[in-house]
């Protein structure tokens, strides 16, 4: 079983952090620049290390040249557990 998530990447931000914006979109701030696949590789590495799985289980389905990415994680995990692993706690209020 696997999970597929859509992510918006903010490269060259000087930090490595994911948040949930007001519209419910996952935004990942990355240190790498958006050139030669550096930010894409950092995103895959970040997700894999957050989930403590080999990066081969994390693949980019599309969005290699766009800030909007679709990521597939070949792991049986709930969306809530995925969000917790990448540092996004369930938001109880606005």
mmCIF file of N, CA and C in Angstrom:
data_model
loop_
_atom_site.group_PDB
_atom_site.id
_atom_site.type_symbol
_atom_site.label_atom_id
_atom_site.label_comp_id
_atom_site.label_asym_id
_atom_site.label_seq_id
_atom_site.Cartn_x
_atom_site.Cartn_y
_atom_site.Cartn_z
ATOM 1 N N UNK A 1 0.844 -1.178 0.000
ATOM 2 C CA UNK A 1 0.000 0.000 0.000
ATOM 3 C C UNK A 1 0.888 1.240 0.000
ATOM 4 N N UNK A 2 0.371 2.330 -0.521
ATOM 5 C CA UNK A 2 1.164 3.558 -0.575
ATOM 6 C C UNK A 2 0.269 4.767 -0.334
ATOM 7 N N UNK A 3 0.907 5.901 -0.154
ATOM 8 C CA UNK A 3 0.209 7.164 0.040
ATOM 9 C C UNK A 3 0.771 8.158 -0.976
ATOM 10 N N UNK A 4 -0.103 9.005 -1.518
ATOM 11 C CA UNK A 4 0.305 10.023 -2.483
ATOM 12 C C UNK A 4 -0.086 11.379 -1.906
ATOM 13 N N UNK A 5 0.865 12.311 -1.888
ATOM 14 C CA UNK A 5 0.610 13.645 -1.349
ATOM 15 C C UNK A 5 1.084 14.702 -2.335
ATOM 16 N N UNK A 6 0.373 15.816 -2.353
ATOM 17 C CA UNK A 6 0.780 16.970 -3.147
ATOM 18 C C UNK A 6 1.485 17.953 -2.226
ATOM 19 N N UNK A 7 2.596 18.480 -2.710
ATOM 20 C CA UNK A 7 3.444 19.358 -1.906
ATOM 21 C C UNK A 7 3.843 20.561 -2.747
ATOM 22 N N UNK A 8 3.859 21.725 -2.140
ATOM 23 C CA UNK A 8 4.427 22.907 -2.787
ATOM 24 C C UNK A 8 5.793 23.151 -2.158
ATOM 25 N N UNK A 9 6.801 23.280 -3.003
ATOM 26 C CA UNK A 9 8.175 23.446 -2.533
ATOM 27 C C UNK A 9 8.585 24.910 -2.633
ATOM 28 N N UNK A 10 9.217 25.405 -1.570
ATOM 29 C CA UNK A 10 9.794 26.743 -1.545
ATOM 30 C C UNK A 10 11.306 26.550 -1.416
ATOM 31 N N UNK A 11 12.036 26.555 -2.546
ATOM 32 C CA UNK A 11 13.488 26.322 -2.497
ATOM 33 C C UNK A 11 14.250 27.558 -2.036
ATOM 34 N N UNK A 12 15.513 27.375 -1.740
ATOM 35 C CA UNK A 12 16.429 28.463 -1.354
ATOM 36 C C UNK A 12 15.909 29.262 -0.171
ATOM 37 N N UNK A 13 15.231 28.608 0.766
ATOM 38 C CA UNK A 13 14.645 29.339 1.894
ATOM 39 C C UNK A 13 15.563 29.396 3.108
ATOM 40 N N UNK A 14 16.666 28.661 3.070
ATOM 41 C CA UNK A 14 17.605 28.687 4.180
ATOM 42 C C UNK A 14 17.198 27.823 5.360
ATOM 43 N N UNK A 15 16.125 27.080 5.205
ATOM 44 C CA UNK A 15 15.674 26.195 6.283
ATOM 45 C C UNK A 15 15.036 24.960 5.667
ATOM 46 N N UNK A 16 14.796 23.977 6.495
ATOM 47 C CA UNK A 16 14.164 22.739 6.040
ATOM 48 C C UNK A 16 13.000 22.458 6.976
ATOM 49 N N UNK A 17 11.794 22.766 6.501
ATOM 50 C CA UNK A 17 10.615 22.655 7.353
ATOM 51 C C UNK A 17 9.378 22.522 6.478
ATOM 52 N N UNK A 18 8.386 21.779 6.958
ATOM 53 C CA UNK A 18 7.108 21.671 6.260
ATOM 54 C C UNK A 18 6.010 22.256 7.144
ATOM 55 N N UNK A 19 5.063 22.923 6.496
ATOM 56 C CA UNK A 19 3.918 23.503 7.196
ATOM 57 C C UNK A 19 2.651 23.188 6.412
ATOM 58 N N UNK A 20 1.533 23.419 7.040
ATOM 59 C CA UNK A 20 0.239 23.329 6.378
ATOM 60 C C UNK A 20 -0.276 24.756 6.263
ATOM 61 N N UNK A 21 -0.467 25.248 5.026
ATOM 62 C CA UNK A 21 -0.903 26.635 4.876
ATOM 63 C C UNK A 21 -2.414 26.750 5.101
ATOM 64 N N UNK A 22 -2.931 27.961 4.995
ATOM 65 C CA UNK A 22 -4.343 28.214 5.298
ATOM 66 C C UNK A 22 -5.297 27.458 4.388
ATOM 67 N N UNK A 23 -4.847 27.146 3.172
ATOM 68 C CA UNK A 23 -5.708 26.425 2.225
ATOM 69 C C UNK A 23 -5.620 24.908 2.398
ATOM 70 N N UNK A 24 -4.781 24.440 3.322
ATOM 71 C CA UNK A 24 -4.625 23.012 3.552
ATOM 72 C C UNK A 24 -3.534 22.370 2.721
ATOM 73 N N UNK A 25 -2.776 23.176 1.989
ATOM 74 C CA UNK A 25 -1.675 22.694 1.145
ATOM 75 C C UNK A 25 -0.421 22.496 1.994
ATOM 76 N N UNK A 26 0.272 21.379 1.771
ATOM 77 C CA UNK A 26 1.553 21.152 2.434
ATOM 78 C C UNK A 26 2.603 21.977 1.710
ATOM 79 N N UNK A 27 3.326 22.804 2.454
ATOM 80 C CA UNK A 27 4.433 23.585 1.904
ATOM 81 C C UNK A 27 5.715 23.125 2.569
ATOM 82 N N UNK A 28 6.715 22.824 1.754
ATOM 83 C CA UNK A 28 8.008 22.415 2.280
ATOM 84 C C UNK A 28 9.060 23.440 1.899
ATOM 85 N N UNK A 29 9.663 24.033 2.908
ATOM 86 C CA UNK A 29 10.754 24.983 2.709
ATOM 87 C C UNK A 29 12.055 24.192 2.684
ATOM 88 N N UNK A 30 12.855 24.423 1.650
ATOM 89 C CA UNK A 30 14.094 23.678 1.477
ATOM 90 C C UNK A 30 15.276 24.617 1.335
ATOM 91 N N UNK A 31 16.454 24.136 1.702
ATOM 92 C CA UNK A 31 17.677 24.931 1.621
ATOM 93 C C UNK A 31 18.239 24.985 0.205
ATOM 94 N N UNK A 32 18.069 23.914 -0.549
ATOM 95 C CA UNK A 32 18.684 23.798 -1.874
ATOM 96 C C UNK A 32 18.059 24.738 -2.894
ATOM 97 N N UNK A 33 18.857 25.070 -3.899
ATOM 98 C CA UNK A 33 18.379 25.890 -5.005
ATOM 99 C C UNK A 33 17.642 25.012 -6.009
ATOM 100 N N UNK A 34 16.709 25.606 -6.763
ATOM 101 C CA UNK A 34 15.943 24.820 -7.734
ATOM 102 C C UNK A 34 16.699 24.644 -9.051
ATOM 103 N N UNK A 35 17.846 24.007 -8.980
ATOM 104 C CA UNK A 35 18.634 23.793 -10.192
ATOM 105 C C UNK A 35 19.232 22.396 -10.175
ATOM 106 N N UNK A 36 19.239 21.770 -11.333
ATOM 107 C CA UNK A 36 19.826 20.437 -11.518
ATOM 108 C C UNK A 36 19.258 19.399 -10.548
ATOM 109 N N UNK A 37 17.992 19.558 -10.170
ATOM 110 C CA UNK A 37 17.333 18.572 -9.318
ATOM 111 C C UNK A 37 17.732 18.601 -7.855
ATOM 112 N N UNK A 38 18.470 19.635 -7.433
ATOM 113 C CA UNK A 38 18.937 19.681 -6.041
ATOM 114 C C UNK A 38 17.784 19.772 -5.046
ATOM 115 N N UNK A 39 16.820 20.648 -5.314
ATOM 116 C CA UNK A 39 15.687 20.795 -4.394
ATOM 117 C C UNK A 39 14.823 19.534 -4.395
ATOM 118 N N UNK A 40 14.650 18.913 -5.554
ATOM 119 C CA UNK A 40 13.878 17.665 -5.628
ATOM 120 C C UNK A 40 14.543 16.570 -4.800
ATOM 121 N N UNK A 41 15.852 16.441 -4.933
ATOM 122 C CA UNK A 41 16.591 15.432 -4.168
ATOM 123 C C UNK A 41 16.497 15.718 -2.673
ATOM 124 N N UNK A 42 16.584 16.991 -2.296
ATOM 125 C CA UNK A 42 16.474 17.347 -0.877
ATOM 126 C C UNK A 42 15.088 17.003 -0.342
ATOM 127 N N UNK A 43 14.043 17.253 -1.138
ATOM 128 C CA UNK A 43 12.682 16.928 -0.710
ATOM 129 C C UNK A 43 12.528 15.426 -0.470
ATOM 130 N N UNK A 44 12.986 14.613 -1.408
ATOM 131 C CA UNK A 44 12.899 13.156 -1.267
ATOM 132 C C UNK A 44 13.702 12.695 -0.051
ATOM 133 N N UNK A 45 14.917 13.225 0.108
ATOM 134 C CA UNK A 45 15.750 12.864 1.264
ATOM 135 C C UNK A 45 15.081 13.267 2.579
ATOM 136 N N UNK A 46 14.505 14.472 2.609
ATOM 137 C CA UNK A 46 13.850 14.974 3.818
ATOM 138 C C UNK A 46 12.674 14.078 4.215
ATOM 139 N N UNK A 47 11.828 13.742 3.241
ATOM 140 C CA UNK A 47 10.668 12.895 3.534
ATOM 141 C C UNK A 47 11.114 11.507 3.977
ATOM 142 N N UNK A 48 12.067 10.926 3.262
ATOM 143 C CA UNK A 48 12.552 9.583 3.610
ATOM 144 C C UNK A 48 13.169 9.559 5.007
ATOM 145 N N UNK A 49 13.996 10.545 5.323
ATOM 146 C CA UNK A 49 14.626 10.558 6.648
ATOM 147 C C UNK A 49 13.602 10.840 7.744
ATOM 148 N N UNK A 50 12.599 11.672 7.457
ATOM 149 C CA UNK A 50 11.544 11.940 8.441
ATOM 150 C C UNK A 50 10.739 10.686 8.751
ATOM 151 N N UNK A 51 10.515 9.870 7.717
ATOM 152 C CA UNK A 51 9.760 8.625 7.894
ATOM 153 C C UNK A 51 10.637 7.453 8.317
ATOM 154 N N UNK A 52 11.963 7.687 8.300
ATOM 155 C CA UNK A 52 12.945 6.649 8.644
ATOM 156 C C UNK A 52 12.813 5.435 7.715
ATOM 157 N N UNK A 53 12.738 5.725 6.408
ATOM 158 C CA UNK A 53 12.661 4.683 5.382
ATOM 159 C C UNK A 53 13.722 4.961 4.321
ATOM 160 N N UNK A 54 14.100 3.952 3.538
ATOM 161 C CA UNK A 54 15.042 4.199 2.438
ATOM 162 C C UNK A 54 14.425 5.155 1.417
ATOM 163 N N UNK A 55 15.243 6.024 0.845
ATOM 164 C CA UNK A 55 14.705 7.009 -0.096
ATOM 165 C C UNK A 55 14.156 6.374 -1.368
ATOM 166 N N UNK A 56 14.470 5.103 -1.615
ATOM 167 C CA UNK A 56 13.906 4.397 -2.760
ATOM 168 C C UNK A 56 12.391 4.223 -2.628
ATOM 169 N N UNK A 57 11.861 4.318 -1.401
ATOM 170 C CA UNK A 57 10.420 4.197 -1.176
ATOM 171 C C UNK A 57 9.678 5.503 -1.417
ATOM 172 N N UNK A 58 10.409 6.595 -1.636
ATOM 173 C CA UNK A 58 9.815 7.913 -1.860
ATOM 174 C C UNK A 58 10.121 8.332 -3.294
ATOM 175 N N UNK A 59 9.070 8.490 -4.103
ATOM 176 C CA UNK A 59 9.276 8.861 -5.504
ATOM 177 C C UNK A 59 8.431 10.072 -5.871
ATOM 178 N N UNK A 60 8.944 10.851 -6.808
ATOM 179 C CA UNK A 60 8.230 12.008 -7.315
ATOM 180 C C UNK A 60 7.466 11.564 -8.558
ATOM 181 N N UNK A 61 6.138 11.631 -8.502
ATOM 182 C CA UNK A 61 5.332 11.195 -9.640
ATOM 183 C C UNK A 61 5.312 12.250 -10.736
ATOM 184 N N UNK A 62 5.177 13.511 -10.350
ATOM 185 C CA UNK A 62 5.331 14.591 -11.318
ATOM 186 C C UNK A 62 5.625 15.892 -10.601
ATOM 187 N N UNK A 63 6.071 16.873 -11.368
ATOM 188 C CA UNK A 63 6.402 18.170 -10.809
ATOM 189 C C UNK A 63 7.889 18.429 -10.719
ATOM 190 N N UNK A 64 8.693 17.682 -11.465
ATOM 191 C CA UNK A 64 10.150 17.814 -11.375
ATOM 192 C C UNK A 64 10.633 19.225 -11.695
ATOM 193 N N UNK A 65 9.925 19.944 -12.567
ATOM 194 C CA UNK A 65 10.359 21.294 -12.940
ATOM 195 C C UNK A 65 9.392 22.360 -12.444
ATOM 196 N N UNK A 66 8.524 21.999 -11.519
ATOM 197 C CA UNK A 66 7.511 22.913 -11.000
ATOM 198 C C UNK A 66 7.598 22.958 -9.478
ATOM 199 N N UNK A 67 7.153 24.051 -8.865
ATOM 200 C CA UNK A 67 7.119 24.083 -7.397
ATOM 201 C C UNK A 67 6.097 23.105 -6.813
ATOM 202 N N UNK A 68 5.108 22.731 -7.595
ATOM 203 C CA UNK A 68 4.076 21.800 -7.130
ATOM 204 C C UNK A 68 4.475 20.381 -7.509
ATOM 205 N N UNK A 69 4.580 19.537 -6.508
ATOM 206 C CA UNK A 69 5.053 18.162 -6.681
ATOM 207 C C UNK A 69 3.989 17.179 -6.213
ATOM 208 N N UNK A 70 3.992 16.008 -6.800
ATOM 209 C CA UNK A 70 3.187 14.894 -6.296
ATOM 210 C C UNK A 70 4.164 13.804 -5.895
ATOM 211 N N UNK A 71 4.122 13.451 -4.615
ATOM 212 C CA UNK A 71 5.060 12.497 -4.037
ATOM 213 C C UNK A 71 4.315 11.222 -3.654
ATOM 214 N N UNK A 72 4.894 10.085 -4.029
ATOM 215 C CA UNK A 72 4.334 8.787 -3.658
ATOM 216 C C UNK A 72 5.282 8.124 -2.672
ATOM 217 N N UNK A 73 4.717 7.680 -1.552
ATOM 218 C CA UNK A 73 5.495 6.984 -0.536
ATOM 219 C C UNK A 73 4.987 5.546 -0.489
ATOM 220 N N UNK A 74 5.841 4.612 -0.830
ATOM 221 C CA UNK A 74 5.474 3.191 -0.860
ATOM 222 C C UNK A 74 5.603 2.601 0.540
ATOM 223 N N UNK A 75 4.639 2.947 1.365
ATOM 224 C CA UNK A 75 4.645 2.559 2.764
ATOM 225 C C UNK A 75 3.208 2.598 3.252
ATOM 226 N N UNK A 76 2.845 1.663 4.092
ATOM 227 C CA UNK A 76 1.506 1.690 4.667
ATOM 228 C C UNK A 76 1.523 2.662 5.843
ATOM 229 N N UNK A 77 0.995 3.859 5.591
ATOM 230 C CA UNK A 77 0.999 4.918 6.599
ATOM 231 C C UNK A 77 -0.227 5.799 6.373
ATOM 232 N N UNK A 78 -0.814 6.274 7.451
ATOM 233 C CA UNK A 78 -1.964 7.173 7.326
ATOM 234 C C UNK A 78 -1.469 8.584 7.027
ATOM 235 N N UNK A 79 -2.362 9.408 6.520
ATOM 236 C CA UNK A 79 -2.004 10.798 6.241
ATOM 237 C C UNK A 79 -1.617 11.518 7.531
ATOM 238 N N UNK A 80 -2.346 11.261 8.618
ATOM 239 C CA UNK A 80 -2.012 11.887 9.906
ATOM 240 C C UNK A 80 -0.611 11.507 10.373
ATOM 241 N N UNK A 81 -0.261 10.223 10.245
ATOM 242 C CA UNK A 81 1.075 9.783 10.654
ATOM 243 C C UNK A 81 2.156 10.381 9.757
ATOM 244 N N UNK A 82 1.861 10.502 8.462
ATOM 245 C CA UNK A 82 2.800 11.145 7.541
ATOM 246 C C UNK A 82 3.034 12.595 7.954
ATOM 247 N N UNK A 83 1.939 13.308 8.233
ATOM 248 C CA UNK A 83 2.039 14.725 8.613
ATOM 249 C C UNK A 83 2.860 14.880 9.899
ATOM 250 N N UNK A 84 2.621 14.032 10.877
ATOM 251 C CA UNK A 84 3.391 14.091 12.122
ATOM 252 C C UNK A 84 4.868 13.844 11.858
ATOM 253 N N UNK A 85 5.163 12.885 10.990
ATOM 254 C CA UNK A 85 6.557 12.535 10.696
ATOM 255 C C UNK A 85 7.317 13.696 10.064
ATOM 256 N N UNK A 86 6.636 14.488 9.225
ATOM 257 C CA UNK A 86 7.326 15.619 8.583
ATOM 258 C C UNK A 86 7.228 16.899 9.411
ATOM 259 N N UNK A 87 6.660 16.786 10.611
ATOM 260 C CA UNK A 87 6.665 17.917 11.536
ATOM 261 C C UNK A 87 5.404 18.750 11.556
ATOM 262 N N UNK A 88 4.330 18.250 10.958
ATOM 263 C CA UNK A 88 3.066 18.989 10.962
ATOM 264 C C UNK A 88 2.120 18.283 11.921
ATOM 265 N N UNK A 89 1.834 18.925 13.029
ATOM 266 C CA UNK A 89 0.892 18.363 13.995
ATOM 267 C C UNK A 89 -0.525 18.716 13.564
ATOM 268 N N UNK A 90 -1.464 17.899 13.960
ATOM 269 C CA UNK A 90 -2.857 18.141 13.616
ATOM 270 C C UNK A 90 -3.297 19.474 14.213
ATOM 271 N N UNK A 91 -3.853 20.321 13.362
ATOM 272 C CA UNK A 91 -4.276 21.646 13.798
ATOM 273 C C UNK A 91 -5.674 21.547 14.390
ATOM 274 N N UNK A 92 -5.801 21.974 15.625
ATOM 275 C CA UNK A 92 -7.079 21.865 16.308
ATOM 276 C C UNK A 92 -7.948 23.100 16.126
ATOM 277 N N UNK A 93 -7.336 24.262 15.913
ATOM 278 C CA UNK A 93 -8.106 25.484 15.710
ATOM 279 C C UNK A 93 -7.313 26.450 14.846
ATOM 280 N N UNK A 94 -8.002 27.472 14.376
ATOM 281 C CA UNK A 94 -7.354 28.464 13.506
ATOM 282 C C UNK A 94 -6.782 29.593 14.331
#
